[in-house]
């Protein structure tokens, strides 16, 4: 029987992951930890309620963003840094996630670096400015949406033609997923929130990308879908809203613009 | 099979890598890719880096050495700074210099909104470095007593601000005393390579400031005021 104090100490020692499953990089870390059997505590920070702005969370991460981790007395933020840290610091993480081989590692870093200003910027910006902004009480910005769409489409082409070149079905020609695959696929999953037409319009031209997403999802089941459940539920709510609006429009005779804003 | 570094010393991240290699006595060959002549767009270079950007390396050797702390948590903090850098200091500093000074030299249009937006990000990033990243006992990022690759990367980015006219440069950097000390420390820790690699930048700065002062003279003589200088 463990005494109370020891139990408390043990709880303090467990890895803590501060996350909101609506956040793409949060999902990547949660899936990564679950797939690798890492013992951790998930602490939910509800972004839609601005909980990231609390003084308690600011002490964890002065940048007031999720995800963030606390490992013992060590705090860390920036999802790529976190993925690399967990892959390096916890035993039992399979090598393919973050290979010991320095040149393979370096290529993964190159993808992760490229990601910030390309896929992340495009995908997150596009979803924010077409779907999420109204839900967060923010104004829709049409120019930002158009700009983001350009970056998103260009990034998907780059993944299709450059990063997915090679023998395997993962990034950099890998036969097994790395942290780069997880990070980028979680980002693209946010596009699930777009209405079906928009989603298909943007993703359809990229067959390799679609296969790659399916492979990554398959390699990390059942955790991938479990962690994405919040997103799937919101997608469902949004599409019901879209079809009831469509019905309303058909009945009243008004056309298009409301749906296209969603 | 020497390490090859494809670089343009006008590029901030190129400089970081060149200084790093020289300081650490790494045997390498520097291959100049002249961005102002669009050499990064050549098919030969595209084979090296399909993204057509510098810096890029080709390393034919079998083993590379890791050159940063073995300690996983210290490494992780450095990654966090490097990640933060992309969308913050790099975006702000590079965007600001491009849209106030460099664009005309590269035959690109000046974009005032982009410059204003970039300046906001730049000022905010410098404050973040001053107040968060430079917190700690040492004079380097993350409280370090010795420079890491993060120090080199970020300082080389800030050095691009040398191209601004003196007033602008002092206006932006003046408020940040820790940042100024940190830049000096990093430069000192990597001499003489730091200044040697930055020489191209210093020369351009000189050319630009001579141009600015002759324009100022011209304006004084003809009686026209300010706007031309502030565009520079």
JSON list of N, CA and C in Angstrom, two decimals, chain A residues 97-127:
[
{"chain": "A", "resi": 97, "resn": "UNK", "atom": "N", "xyz": [10.28, 6.87, -34.78]},
{"chain": "A", "resi": 97, "resn": "UNK", "atom": "CA", "xyz": [9.64, 8.15, -34.51]},
{"chain": "A", "resi": 97, "resn": "UNK", "atom": "C", "xyz": [10.64, 9.29, -34.58]},
{"chain": "A", "resi": 98, "resn": "UNK", "atom": "N", "xyz": [11.86, 9.04, -34.12]},
{"chain": "A", "resi": 98, "resn": "UNK", "atom": "CA", "xyz": [12.89, 10.07, -34.11]},
{"chain": "A", "resi": 98, "resn": "UNK", "atom": "C", "xyz": [14.23, 9.34, -34.10]},
{"chain": "A", "resi": 99, "resn": "UNK", "atom": "N", "xyz": [14.71, 8.98, -35.30]},
{"chain": "A", "resi": 99, "resn": "UNK", "atom": "CA", "xyz": [15.85, 8.06, -35.41]},
{"chain": "A", "resi": 99, "resn": "UNK", "atom": "C", "xyz": [17.11, 8.58, -34.73]},
{"chain": "A", "resi": 100, "resn": "UNK", "atom": "N", "xyz": [17.90, 7.66, -34.20]},
{"chain": "A", "resi": 100, "resn": "UNK", "atom": "CA", "xyz": [19.18, 8.02, -33.61]},
{"chain": "A", "resi": 100, "resn": "UNK", "atom": "C", "xyz": [20.14, 8.51, -34.70]},
{"chain": "A", "resi": 101, "resn": "UNK", "atom": "N", "xyz": [19.98, 7.98, -35.91]},
{"chain": "A", "resi": 101, "resn": "UNK", "atom": "CA", "xyz": [20.85, 8.37, -37.02]},
{"chain": "A", "resi": 101, "resn": "UNK", "atom": "C", "xyz": [20.77, 9.88, -37.28]},
{"chain": "A", "resi": 102, "resn": "UNK", "atom": "N", "xyz": [21.92, 10.54, -37.15]},
{"chain": "A", "resi": 102, "resn": "UNK", "atom": "CA", "xyz": [21.94, 12.00, -37.19]},
{"chain": "A", "resi": 102, "resn": "UNK", "atom": "C", "xyz": [21.43, 12.58, -38.50]},
{"chain": "A", "resi": 103, "resn": "UNK", "atom": "N", "xyz": [21.76, 11.96, -39.63]},
{"chain": "A", "resi": 103, "resn": "UNK", "atom": "CA", "xyz": [21.29, 12.56, -40.89]},
{"chain": "A", "resi": 103, "resn": "UNK", "atom": "C", "xyz": [19.79, 12.34, -41.10]},
{"chain": "A", "resi": 104, "resn": "UNK", "atom": "N", "xyz": [19.27, 11.22, -40.64]},
{"chain": "A", "resi": 104, "resn": "UNK", "atom": "CA", "xyz": [17.82, 11.03, -40.75]},
{"chain": "A", "resi": 104, "resn": "UNK", "atom": "C", "xyz": [17.08, 12.00, -39.83]},
{"chain": "A", "resi": 105, "resn": "UNK", "atom": "N", "xyz": [17.63, 12.16, -38.65]},
{"chain": "A", "resi": 105, "resn": "UNK", "atom": "CA", "xyz": [17.09, 13.12, -37.69]},
{"chain": "A", "resi": 105, "resn": "UNK", "atom": "C", "xyz": [17.05, 14.53, -38.30]},
{"chain": "A", "resi": 106, "resn": "UNK", "atom": "N", "xyz": [18.15, 14.85, -38.95]},
{"chain": "A", "resi": 106, "resn": "UNK", "atom": "CA", "xyz": [18.28, 16.19, -39.53]},
{"chain": "A", "resi": 106, "resn": "UNK", "atom": "C", "xyz": [17.21, 16.44, -40.59]},
{"chain": "A", "resi": 107, "resn": "UNK", "atom": "N", "xyz": [16.91, 15.43, -41.38]},
{"chain": "A", "resi": 107, "resn": "UNK", "atom": "CA", "xyz": [15.87, 15.57, -42.40]},
{"chain": "A", "resi": 107, "resn": "UNK", "atom": "C", "xyz": [14.51, 15.80, -41.76]},
{"chain": "A", "resi": 108, "resn": "UNK", "atom": "N", "xyz": [14.27, 15.12, -40.66]},
{"chain": "A", "resi": 108, "resn": "UNK", "atom": "CA", "xyz": [13.02, 15.33, -39.93]},
{"chain": "A", "resi": 108, "resn": "UNK", "atom": "C", "xyz": [12.95, 16.76, -39.42]},
{"chain": "A", "resi": 109, "resn": "UNK", "atom": "N", "xyz": [14.06, 17.27, -38.90]},
{"chain": "A", "resi": 109, "resn": "UNK", "atom": "CA", "xyz": [14.09, 18.66, -38.45]},
{"chain": "A", "resi": 109, "resn": "UNK", "atom": "C", "xyz": [13.77, 19.61, -39.60]},
{"chain": "A", "resi": 110, "resn": "UNK", "atom": "N", "xyz": [14.27, 19.30, -40.78]},
{"chain": "A", "resi": 110, "resn": "UNK", "atom": "CA", "xyz": [14.02, 20.17, -41.94]},
{"chain": "A", "resi": 110, "resn": "UNK", "atom": "C", "xyz": [12.52, 20.23, -42.24]},
{"chain": "A", "resi": 111, "resn": "UNK", "atom": "N", "xyz": [11.85, 19.07, -42.19]},
{"chain": "A", "resi": 111, "resn": "UNK", "atom": "CA", "xyz": [10.40, 19.07, -42.41]},
{"chain": "A", "resi": 111, "resn": "UNK", "atom": "C", "xyz": [9.68, 19.87, -41.34]},
{"chain": "A", "resi": 112, "resn": "UNK", "atom": "N", "xyz": [10.07, 19.64, -40.07]},
{"chain": "A", "resi": 112, "resn": "UNK", "atom": "CA", "xyz": [9.42, 20.34, -38.97]},
{"chain": "A", "resi": 112, "resn": "UNK", "atom": "C", "xyz": [9.63, 21.85, -39.08]},
{"chain": "A", "resi": 113, "resn": "UNK", "atom": "N", "xyz": [10.83, 22.27, -39.50]},
{"chain": "A", "resi": 113, "resn": "UNK", "atom": "CA", "xyz": [11.11, 23.70, -39.67]},
{"chain": "A", "resi": 113, "resn": "UNK", "atom": "C", "xyz": [10.23, 24.27, -40.79]},
{"chain": "A", "resi": 114, "resn": "UNK", "atom": "N", "xyz": [10.21, 23.55, -41.91]},
{"chain": "A", "resi": 114, "resn": "UNK", "atom": "CA", "xyz": [9.42, 23.99, -43.07]},
{"chain": "A", "resi": 114, "resn": "UNK", "atom": "C", "xyz": [7.95, 24.15, -42.70]},
{"chain": "A", "resi": 115, "resn": "UNK", "atom": "N", "xyz": [7.47, 23.28, -41.86]},
{"chain": "A", "resi": 115, "resn": "UNK", "atom": "CA", "xyz": [6.07, 23.20, -41.48]},
{"chain": "A", "resi": 115, "resn": "UNK", "atom": "C", "xyz": [5.50, 24.52, -40.94]},
{"chain": "A", "resi": 116, "resn": "UNK", "atom": "N", "xyz": [6.26, 25.17, -40.04]},
{"chain": "A", "resi": 116, "resn": "UNK", "atom": "CA", "xyz": [5.77, 26.38, -39.37]},
{"chain": "A", "resi": 116, "resn": "UNK", "atom": "C", "xyz": [5.18, 27.40, -40.32]},
{"chain": "A", "resi": 117, "resn": "UNK", "atom": "N", "xyz": [5.98, 27.75, -41.33]},
{"chain": "A", "resi": 117, "resn": "UNK", "atom": "CA", "xyz": [5.60, 28.84, -42.23]},
{"chain": "A", "resi": 117, "resn": "UNK", "atom": "C", "xyz": [4.86, 28.38, -43.46]},
{"chain": "A", "resi": 118, "resn": "UNK", "atom": "N", "xyz": [4.64, 27.09, -43.56]},
{"chain": "A", "resi": 118, "resn": "UNK", "atom": "CA", "xyz": [4.00, 26.58, -44.76]},
{"chain": "A", "resi": 118, "resn": "UNK", "atom": "C", "xyz": [2.68, 25.87, -44.45]},
{"chain": "A", "resi": 119, "resn": "UNK", "atom": "N", "xyz": [2.72, 24.58, -44.18]},
{"chain": "A", "resi": 119, "resn": "UNK", "atom": "CA", "xyz": [1.47, 23.87, -43.95]},
{"chain": "A", "resi": 119, "resn": "UNK", "atom": "C", "xyz": [0.69, 24.45, -42.75]},
{"chain": "A", "resi": 120, "resn": "UNK", "atom": "N", "xyz": [1.42, 24.69, -41.65]},
{"chain": "A", "resi": 120, "resn": "UNK", "atom": "CA", "xyz": [0.74, 25.19, -40.44]},
{"chain": "A", "resi": 120, "resn": "UNK", "atom": "C", "xyz": [0.08, 26.53, -40.71]},
{"chain": "A", "resi": 121, "resn": "UNK", "atom": "N", "xyz": [0.86, 27.42, -41.30]},
{"chain": "A", "resi": 121, "resn": "UNK", "atom": "CA", "xyz": [0.38, 28.77, -41.60]},
{"chain": "A", "resi": 121, "resn": "UNK", "atom": "C", "xyz": [-0.82, 28.70, -42.54]},
{"chain": "A", "resi": 122, "resn": "UNK", "atom": "N", "xyz": [-0.72, 27.89, -43.58]},
{"chain": "A", "resi": 122, "resn": "UNK", "atom": "CA", "xyz": [-1.80, 27.81, -44.56]},
{"chain": "A", "resi": 122, "resn": "UNK", "atom": "C", "xyz": [-3.04, 27.13, -44.01]},
{"chain": "A", "resi": 123, "resn": "UNK", "atom": "N", "xyz": [-2.87, 25.95, -43.45]},
{"chain": "A", "resi": 123, "resn": "UNK", "atom": "CA", "xyz": [-4.04, 25.18, -43.02]},
{"chain": "A", "resi": 123, "resn": "UNK", "atom": "C", "xyz": [-4.75, 25.86, -41.85]},
{"chain": "A", "resi": 124, "resn": "UNK", "atom": "N", "xyz": [-3.98, 26.24, -40.82]},
{"chain": "A", "resi": 124, "resn": "UNK", "atom": "CA", "xyz": [-4.59, 26.87, -39.65]},
{"chain": "A", "resi": 124, "resn": "UNK", "atom": "C", "xyz": [-5.25, 28.19, -40.02]},
{"chain": "A", "resi": 125, "resn": "UNK", "atom": "N", "xyz": [-4.55, 28.98, -40.84]},
{"chain": "A", "resi": 125, "resn": "UNK", "atom": "CA", "xyz": [-5.10, 30.27, -41.26]},
{"chain": "A", "resi": 125, "resn": "UNK", "atom": "C", "xyz": [-6.38, 30.11, -42.05]},
{"chain": "A", "resi": 126, "resn": "UNK", "atom": "N", "xyz": [-6.42, 29.12, -42.94]},
{"chain": "A", "resi": 126, "resn": "UNK", "atom": "CA", "xyz": [-7.59, 28.92, -43.78]},
{"chain": "A", "resi": 126, "resn": "UNK", "atom": "C", "xyz": [-8.80, 28.47, -42.94]},
{"chain": "A", "resi": 127, "resn": "UNK", "atom": "N", "xyz": [-8.59, 27.50, -42.06]},
{"chain": "A", "resi": 127, "resn": "UNK", "atom": "CA", "xyz": [-9.70, 27.01, -41.25]},
{"chain": "A", "resi": 127, "resn": "UNK", "atom": "C", "xyz": [-10.19, 28.11, -40.29]}
]
